[in-house]
């Protein structure tokens, strides 16, 4: 089997028997992006910051790169510290959009960082500036196979990048048109794990019952905790990396009640095994009735 384990309250369906609690059949699978559909990574924009620093002042490129990367890190730490519940814009004036991050960087350095970014990306192909944006080799085929089961497919990612940046990367990898809904928290007032983020993707997919949705992500706090709290089922992509520094089985998170994934998988491709055991429709099934 490809999965690692199933939680006690998520016994898989067997030989056509109903799911626990006689749940409605699965209707959709929603994916996180970074670390889930792309390979695990810790740094998002370092390559872009280095390119930008070279545009601003080549002799001081390393120092400027460190400043820009530090501002980015501070943004994420502020978001993590509030568990995404304080709302974008509540932490040091930064919101979920890279626009405000660039404005803060401009104020710190005393130069127009946004203009430097535009110069940098105009000289190089935007879709190639970092390997961390490249999708997992299994992602494209997997999403096709999920759609072939008649399931809706959604994307929900915590980001401060503009929608256009993500859409360009997804189009490059052949994924853009495979999603029935794409939600970026840079367009929302809150990040995952806030319920608003998960409700946004449910609304975009047209699914009223969250228990009919499986969320697939690599973070316990934002992905698994948030999805389960929203009523969704959840699959953790561990990929050999410690999730948020916590136990794979989802022990207490910041004093909250324990939240466990319905399944933990080591590779994205193992999701198909999990869908079978969660009672998902088989290949060639019609679209779900919502």
mmCIF file of C-alpha atoms in Angstrom:
data_model
loop_
_atom_site.group_PDB
_atom_site.id
_atom_site.type_symbol
_atom_site.label_atom_id
_atom_site.label_comp_id
_atom_site.label_asym_id
_atom_site.label_seq_id
_atom_site.Cartn_x
_atom_site.Cartn_y
_atom_site.Cartn_z
ATOM 1 C CA UNK A 1 0.000 0.000 0.000
ATOM 2 C CA UNK A 2 1.192 3.517 -0.709
ATOM 3 C CA UNK A 3 -0.293 5.160 2.377
ATOM 4 C CA UNK A 4 1.474 5.194 5.735
ATOM 5 C CA UNK A 5 -1.480 4.819 8.101
ATOM 6 C CA UNK A 6 -5.126 5.685 8.577
ATOM 7 C CA UNK A 7 -6.459 7.533 11.572
ATOM 8 C CA UNK A 8 -8.796 5.592 13.898
ATOM 9 C CA UNK A 9 -11.801 7.693 12.874
ATOM 10 C CA UNK A 10 -11.133 7.218 9.170
ATOM 11 C CA UNK A 11 -11.601 3.515 8.528
ATOM 12 C CA UNK A 12 -11.552 3.033 4.743
ATOM 13 C CA UNK A 13 -14.497 1.680 2.805
ATOM 14 C CA UNK A 14 -14.155 -1.994 1.862
ATOM 15 C CA UNK A 15 -15.789 -3.835 -1.053
ATOM 16 C CA UNK A 16 -18.523 -1.279 -1.579
ATOM 17 C CA UNK A 17 -19.556 -0.858 2.061
ATOM 18 C CA UNK A 18 -20.544 2.704 2.989
ATOM 19 C CA UNK A 19 -18.050 5.116 4.477
ATOM 20 C CA UNK A 20 -18.149 5.639 8.270
ATOM 21 C CA UNK A 21 -21.225 7.634 9.205
ATOM 22 C CA UNK A 22 -22.795 6.822 5.824
ATOM 23 C CA UNK A 23 -21.143 9.881 4.340
ATOM 24 C CA UNK A 24 -21.925 11.225 0.909
ATOM 25 C CA UNK A 25 -19.425 10.123 -1.767
ATOM 26 C CA UNK A 26 -16.360 12.238 -2.384
ATOM 27 C CA UNK A 27 -16.920 15.098 -4.812
ATOM 28 C CA UNK A 28 -13.615 16.968 -4.922
ATOM 29 C CA UNK A 29 -9.912 16.957 -4.138
ATOM 30 C CA UNK A 30 -8.241 20.251 -3.212
ATOM 31 C CA UNK A 31 -4.458 20.608 -3.309
ATOM 32 C CA UNK A 32 -2.025 22.909 -1.584
ATOM 33 C CA UNK A 33 0.718 24.147 -3.921
ATOM 34 C CA UNK A 34 4.187 24.689 -2.399
ATOM 35 C CA UNK A 35 5.568 21.472 -0.907
ATOM 36 C CA UNK A 36 2.574 19.491 -2.183
ATOM 37 C CA UNK A 37 2.257 19.918 -5.934
ATOM 38 C CA UNK A 38 5.832 21.198 -5.970
ATOM 39 C CA UNK A 39 8.677 19.416 -4.226
ATOM 40 C CA UNK A 40 9.371 20.377 -0.602
ATOM 41 C CA UNK A 41 11.290 23.635 -0.179
ATOM 42 C CA UNK A 42 12.037 26.190 2.511
ATOM 43 C CA UNK A 43 12.839 29.271 0.431
ATOM 44 C CA UNK A 44 10.407 30.844 -2.007
ATOM 45 C CA UNK A 45 11.888 34.020 -3.432
ATOM 46 C CA UNK A 46 15.624 33.909 -2.728
ATOM 47 C CA UNK A 47 16.575 33.595 -6.402
ATOM 48 C CA UNK A 48 14.300 36.501 -7.311
ATOM 49 C CA UNK A 49 15.737 38.646 -4.520
ATOM 50 C CA UNK A 50 19.260 37.908 -5.751
ATOM 51 C CA UNK A 51 18.320 38.912 -9.298
ATOM 52 C CA UNK A 52 16.709 42.089 -7.968
ATOM 53 C CA UNK A 53 19.731 42.923 -5.818
ATOM 54 C CA UNK A 54 21.980 42.718 -8.872
ATOM 55 C CA UNK A 55 19.711 45.228 -10.600
ATOM 56 C CA UNK A 56 19.872 47.631 -7.644
ATOM 57 C CA UNK A 57 23.604 47.508 -6.917
ATOM 58 C CA UNK A 58 25.891 44.668 -8.080
ATOM 59 C CA UNK A 59 28.671 45.512 -5.584
ATOM 60 C CA UNK A 60 26.187 45.236 -2.689
ATOM 61 C CA UNK A 61 24.123 42.364 -4.078
ATOM 62 C CA UNK A 62 24.723 39.922 -1.219
ATOM 63 C CA UNK A 63 23.832 42.496 1.435
ATOM 64 C CA UNK A 64 20.683 43.577 -0.398
ATOM 65 C CA UNK A 65 19.666 39.960 -1.006
ATOM 66 C CA UNK A 66 19.945 39.260 2.721
ATOM 67 C CA UNK A 67 17.782 42.303 3.549
ATOM 68 C CA UNK A 68 15.070 41.311 1.071
ATOM 69 C CA UNK A 69 15.093 37.686 2.218
ATOM 70 C CA UNK A 70 14.908 38.857 5.834
ATOM 71 C CA UNK A 71 11.812 40.942 5.124
ATOM 72 C CA UNK A 72 10.179 37.945 3.488
ATOM 73 C CA UNK A 73 11.041 35.698 6.446
ATOM 74 C CA UNK A 74 9.656 38.269 8.898
ATOM 75 C CA UNK A 75 6.389 38.326 6.960
ATOM 76 C CA UNK A 76 5.983 34.553 7.170
ATOM 77 C CA UNK A 77 6.897 34.468 10.856
ATOM 78 C CA UNK A 78 4.282 37.111 11.574
ATOM 79 C CA UNK A 79 1.676 35.124 9.662
ATOM 80 C CA UNK A 80 2.634 31.864 11.404
ATOM 81 C CA UNK A 81 2.541 33.567 14.789
ATOM 82 C CA UNK A 82 -1.097 34.506 14.298
ATOM 83 C CA UNK A 83 -2.047 31.107 12.841
ATOM 84 C CA UNK A 84 -3.483 33.013 9.893
ATOM 85 C CA UNK A 85 -6.361 34.156 12.107
ATOM 86 C CA UNK A 86 -5.413 37.806 12.577
ATOM 87 C CA UNK A 87 -6.078 38.665 8.955
ATOM 88 C CA UNK A 88 -3.779 39.842 6.232
ATOM 89 C CA UNK A 89 -2.533 43.311 7.018
ATOM 90 C CA UNK A 90 -2.507 42.805 10.794
ATOM 91 C CA UNK A 91 1.194 42.017 11.018
ATOM 92 C CA UNK A 92 3.467 45.024 10.593
ATOM 93 C CA UNK A 93 1.315 46.430 7.834
ATOM 94 C CA UNK A 94 2.095 43.554 5.454
ATOM 95 C CA UNK A 95 -0.729 41.837 3.641
ATOM 96 C CA UNK A 96 -0.939 38.643 1.644
ATOM 97 C CA UNK A 97 0.251 40.328 -1.551
ATOM 98 C CA UNK A 98 3.818 40.667 -2.780
ATOM 99 C CA UNK A 99 2.930 44.264 -3.660
ATOM 100 C CA UNK A 100 3.043 45.305 -0.013
ATOM 101 C CA UNK A 101 6.182 43.250 0.571
ATOM 102 C CA UNK A 102 7.889 45.159 -2.245
ATOM 103 C CA UNK A 103 6.651 48.445 -0.791
ATOM 104 C CA UNK A 104 8.173 47.565 2.588
ATOM 105 C CA UNK A 105 11.430 46.609 0.893
ATOM 106 C CA UNK A 106 11.470 49.907 -0.999
ATOM 107 C CA UNK A 107 11.014 51.832 2.237
ATOM 108 C CA UNK A 108 13.815 49.894 3.921
ATOM 109 C CA UNK A 109 16.340 50.279 1.101
ATOM 110 C CA UNK A 110 15.304 53.714 -0.107
ATOM 111 C CA UNK A 111 15.007 52.542 -3.720
ATOM 112 C CA UNK A 112 12.141 51.362 -5.917
ATOM 113 C CA UNK A 113 12.398 47.589 -5.398
ATOM 114 C CA UNK A 114 9.279 46.902 -7.462
ATOM 115 C CA UNK A 115 10.872 48.582 -10.476
ATOM 116 C CA UNK A 116 14.046 46.556 -9.932
ATOM 117 C CA UNK A 117 12.003 43.345 -9.863
ATOM 118 C CA UNK A 118 10.360 44.284 -13.148
ATOM 119 C CA UNK A 119 13.749 44.990 -14.724
ATOM 120 C CA UNK A 120 15.084 41.667 -13.436
ATOM 121 C CA UNK A 121 12.228 39.543 -14.736
ATOM 122 C CA UNK A 122 12.223 41.372 -18.069
ATOM 123 C CA UNK A 123 15.821 40.294 -18.608
ATOM 124 C CA UNK A 124 15.125 36.662 -17.696
ATOM 125 C CA UNK A 125 12.279 34.216 -18.183
ATOM 126 C CA UNK A 126 10.051 34.556 -15.104
ATOM 127 C CA UNK A 127 8.992 30.915 -15.167
ATOM 128 C CA UNK A 128 12.593 29.733 -14.804
ATOM 129 C CA UNK A 129 13.862 31.891 -11.955
ATOM 130 C CA UNK A 130 13.679 29.203 -9.296
ATOM 131 C CA UNK A 131 13.524 25.394 -9.316
ATOM 132 C CA UNK A 132 11.233 25.486 -6.273
ATOM 133 C CA UNK A 133 8.283 26.435 -8.485
ATOM 134 C CA UNK A 134 8.513 23.314 -10.649
ATOM 135 C CA UNK A 135 5.718 20.819 -10.061
ATOM 136 C CA UNK A 136 6.362 17.366 -8.652
ATOM 137 C CA UNK A 137 6.960 14.946 -11.564
ATOM 138 C CA UNK A 138 3.891 12.989 -10.414
ATOM 139 C CA UNK A 139 1.608 16.020 -10.128
ATOM 140 C CA UNK A 140 0.506 16.451 -13.729
ATOM 141 C CA UNK A 141 -0.432 12.806 -14.270
ATOM 142 C CA UNK A 142 -2.042 12.572 -10.829
ATOM 143 C CA UNK A 143 -4.354 15.539 -11.402
ATOM 144 C CA UNK A 144 -5.389 14.075 -14.768
ATOM 145 C CA UNK A 145 -6.190 10.761 -13.061
ATOM 146 C CA UNK A 146 -8.173 12.468 -10.293
ATOM 147 C CA UNK A 147 -10.240 14.306 -12.912
ATOM 148 C CA UNK A 148 -10.765 11.032 -14.781
ATOM 149 C CA UNK A 149 -12.672 9.773 -11.724
ATOM 150 C CA UNK A 150 -15.240 12.521 -12.186
ATOM 151 C CA UNK A 151 -13.910 14.445 -9.190
ATOM 152 C CA UNK A 152 -13.625 18.214 -9.077
ATOM 153 C CA UNK A 153 -10.093 19.505 -8.520
ATOM 154 C CA UNK A 154 -9.221 22.677 -6.638
ATOM 155 C CA UNK A 155 -6.135 24.603 -5.552
ATOM 156 C CA UNK A 156 -5.809 26.547 -2.282
ATOM 157 C CA UNK A 157 -2.434 27.999 -1.383
ATOM 158 C CA UNK A 158 -1.141 30.460 1.194
ATOM 159 C CA UNK A 159 0.748 33.052 -0.807
ATOM 160 C CA UNK A 160 1.499 36.716 -1.152
ATOM 161 C CA UNK A 161 2.453 36.345 -4.818
ATOM 162 C CA UNK A 162 0.050 37.926 -7.329
ATOM 163 C CA UNK A 163 -2.386 35.550 -9.019
ATOM 164 C CA UNK A 164 -0.711 36.203 -12.381
ATOM 165 C CA UNK A 165 2.627 34.821 -11.133
ATOM 166 C CA UNK A 166 1.042 31.554 -10.006
ATOM 167 C CA UNK A 167 -1.044 31.209 -13.141
ATOM 168 C CA UNK A 168 2.061 31.611 -15.300
ATOM 169 C CA UNK A 169 3.869 28.857 -13.388
ATOM 170 C CA UNK A 170 0.871 26.521 -13.477
ATOM 171 C CA UNK A 171 0.454 27.100 -17.198
ATOM 172 C CA UNK A 172 4.123 26.298 -17.776
ATOM 173 C CA UNK A 173 3.684 22.938 -16.029
ATOM 174 C CA UNK A 174 0.421 22.083 -17.816
ATOM 175 C CA UNK A 175 -1.668 22.320 -14.647
ATOM 176 C CA UNK A 176 -3.541 25.600 -15.048
ATOM 177 C CA UNK A 177 -6.618 24.368 -16.910
ATOM 178 C CA UNK A 178 -6.873 21.156 -14.870
ATOM 179 C CA UNK A 179 -8.231 22.978 -11.805
ATOM 180 C CA UNK A 180 -11.920 23.731 -11.567
ATOM 181 C CA UNK A 181 -11.072 26.432 -8.986
ATOM 182 C CA UNK A 182 -7.858 28.202 -7.987
ATOM 183 C CA UNK A 183 -7.769 30.190 -4.737
ATOM 184 C CA UNK A 184 -4.751 32.273 -3.680
ATOM 185 C CA UNK A 185 -4.830 33.789 -0.207
ATOM 186 C CA UNK A 186 -3.191 36.953 -1.565
ATOM 187 C CA UNK A 187 -6.719 37.646 -2.859
ATOM 188 C CA UNK A 188 -8.347 36.947 0.528
ATOM 189 C CA UNK A 189 -8.461 38.719 3.906
ATOM 190 C CA UNK A 190 -7.193 35.567 5.689
ATOM 191 C CA UNK A 191 -4.730 32.723 5.125
ATOM 192 C CA UNK A 192 -5.124 29.027 5.905
ATOM 193 C CA UNK A 193 -6.008 27.756 8.485
ATOM 194 C CA UNK A 194 -8.742 30.382 8.773
ATOM 195 C CA UNK A 195 -12.170 28.960 7.785
ATOM 196 C CA UNK A 196 -12.639 31.770 5.252
ATOM 197 C CA UNK A 197 -9.823 30.364 3.110
ATOM 198 C CA UNK A 198 -11.334 26.870 3.004
ATOM 199 C CA UNK A 199 -14.839 28.217 2.470
ATOM 200 C CA UNK A 200 -13.570 30.223 -0.495
ATOM 201 C CA UNK A 201 -12.444 27.091 -2.339
ATOM 202 C CA UNK A 202 -15.655 25.231 -1.424
ATOM 203 C CA UNK A 203 -17.703 28.100 -2.840
ATOM 204 C CA UNK A 204 -15.579 28.264 -5.981
ATOM 205 C CA UNK A 205 -16.069 24.533 -6.549
ATOM 206 C CA UNK A 206 -19.769 24.708 -5.772
ATOM 207 C CA UNK A 207 -19.539 22.044 -3.040
ATOM 208 C CA UNK A 208 -21.828 22.719 -0.078
ATOM 209 C CA UNK A 209 -20.827 19.712 2.054
ATOM 210 C CA UNK A 210 -17.152 19.956 3.126
ATOM 211 C CA UNK A 211 -17.087 16.264 4.156
ATOM 212 C CA UNK A 212 -17.223 15.412 0.455
ATOM 213 C CA UNK A 213 -13.870 17.116 -0.104
ATOM 214 C CA UNK A 214 -10.354 15.774 0.512
ATOM 215 C CA UNK A 215 -7.667 18.395 1.131
ATOM 216 C CA UNK A 216 -4.076 17.384 0.321
ATOM 217 C CA UNK A 217 -1.228 19.360 1.897
ATOM 218 C CA UNK A 218 2.168 19.179 3.574
ATOM 219 C CA UNK A 219 1.592 21.354 6.661
ATOM 220 C CA UNK A 220 -0.100 20.155 9.829
ATOM 221 C CA UNK A 221 -1.097 23.570 11.143
ATOM 222 C CA UNK A 222 -2.289 25.313 8.006
ATOM 223 C CA UNK A 223 -3.368 22.380 5.845
ATOM 224 C CA UNK A 224 -4.458 19.449 8.008
ATOM 225 C CA UNK A 225 -5.677 21.356 11.071
ATOM 226 C CA UNK A 226 -7.450 23.937 8.911
ATOM 227 C CA UNK A 227 -9.091 21.433 6.566
ATOM 228 C CA UNK A 228 -10.318 19.165 9.355
ATOM 229 C CA UNK A 229 -11.665 22.147 11.314
ATOM 230 C CA UNK A 230 -13.549 23.193 8.168
ATOM 231 C CA UNK A 231 -15.145 19.734 7.971
ATOM 232 C CA UNK A 232 -13.026 18.361 5.141
ATOM 233 C CA UNK A 233 -11.096 15.123 5.061
ATOM 234 C CA UNK A 234 -7.336 15.602 4.902
ATOM 235 C CA UNK A 235 -4.264 13.817 3.537
ATOM 236 C CA UNK A 236 -0.787 14.819 4.695
ATOM 237 C CA UNK A 237 2.065 14.597 2.185
ATOM 238 C CA UNK A 238 5.002 13.899 4.512
ATOM 239 C CA UNK A 239 7.576 13.277 1.749
ATOM 240 C CA UNK A 240 10.230 12.386 4.295
ATOM 241 C CA UNK A 241 10.235 15.858 5.861
ATOM 242 C CA UNK A 242 9.032 16.585 9.419
ATOM 243 C CA UNK A 243 5.676 18.375 9.057
ATOM 244 C CA UNK A 244 5.895 21.709 10.913
ATOM 245 C CA UNK A 245 8.296 20.068 13.348
ATOM 246 C CA UNK A 246 5.405 18.079 14.800
ATOM 247 C CA UNK A 247 4.344 14.447 14.861
ATOM 248 C CA UNK A 248 2.909 12.959 11.686
ATOM 249 C CA UNK A 249 -0.145 11.780 13.581
ATOM 250 C CA UNK A 250 -1.030 15.364 14.394
ATOM 251 C CA UNK A 251 -0.613 15.876 18.125
ATOM 252 C CA UNK A 252 -1.832 19.027 19.898
ATOM 253 C CA UNK A 253 -1.157 22.170 17.885
ATOM 254 C CA UNK A 254 -0.529 25.339 19.885
ATOM 255 C CA UNK A 255 -2.863 24.199 22.645
ATOM 256 C CA UNK A 256 -5.643 23.241 20.262
ATOM 257 C CA UNK A 257 -7.376 19.891 20.290
ATOM 258 C CA UNK A 258 -5.483 17.207 18.362
ATOM 259 C CA UNK A 259 -6.129 17.203 14.637
ATOM 260 C CA UNK A 260 -5.086 14.152 12.649
ATOM 261 C CA UNK A 261 -4.944 13.506 8.945
ATOM 262 C CA UNK A 262 -7.197 10.846 7.484
ATOM 263 C CA UNK A 263 -4.070 9.468 5.832
ATOM 264 C CA UNK A 264 -0.357 10.205 5.502
ATOM 265 C CA UNK A 265 1.415 9.529 2.217
ATOM 266 C CA UNK A 266 5.108 9.567 1.411
ATOM 267 C CA UNK A 267 4.713 10.569 -2.223
ATOM 268 C CA UNK A 268 2.051 12.464 -4.099
ATOM 269 C CA UNK A 269 1.300 9.492 -6.343
ATOM 270 C CA UNK A 270 0.185 7.445 -3.347
ATOM 271 C CA UNK A 271 -2.947 9.600 -3.169
ATOM 272 C CA UNK A 272 -4.687 7.273 -5.627
ATOM 273 C CA UNK A 273 -4.457 4.412 -3.095
ATOM 274 C CA UNK A 274 -6.015 6.654 -0.465
ATOM 275 C CA UNK A 275 -8.847 7.778 -2.737
ATOM 276 C CA UNK A 276 -9.730 4.157 -3.454
ATOM 277 C CA UNK A 277 -9.902 3.351 0.232
ATOM 278 C CA UNK A 278 -11.903 6.478 1.026
ATOM 279 C CA UNK A 279 -14.574 5.396 -1.428
ATOM 280 C CA UNK A 280 -13.830 7.771 -4.303
ATOM 281 C CA UNK A 281 -15.511 6.984 -7.631
ATOM 282 C CA UNK A 282 -13.512 4.919 -10.087
ATOM 283 C CA UNK A 283 -11.989 5.975 -13.395
ATOM 284 C CA UNK A 284 -14.525 7.035 -15.998
ATOM 285 C CA UNK A 285 -17.115 8.066 -13.410
ATOM 286 C CA UNK A 286 -19.434 10.970 -14.249
ATOM 287 C CA UNK A 287 -19.107 14.331 -12.551
ATOM 288 C CA UNK A 288 -20.461 14.386 -8.976
ATOM 289 C CA UNK A 289 -24.008 15.449 -8.192
ATOM 290 C CA UNK A 290 -23.779 18.441 -5.871
#
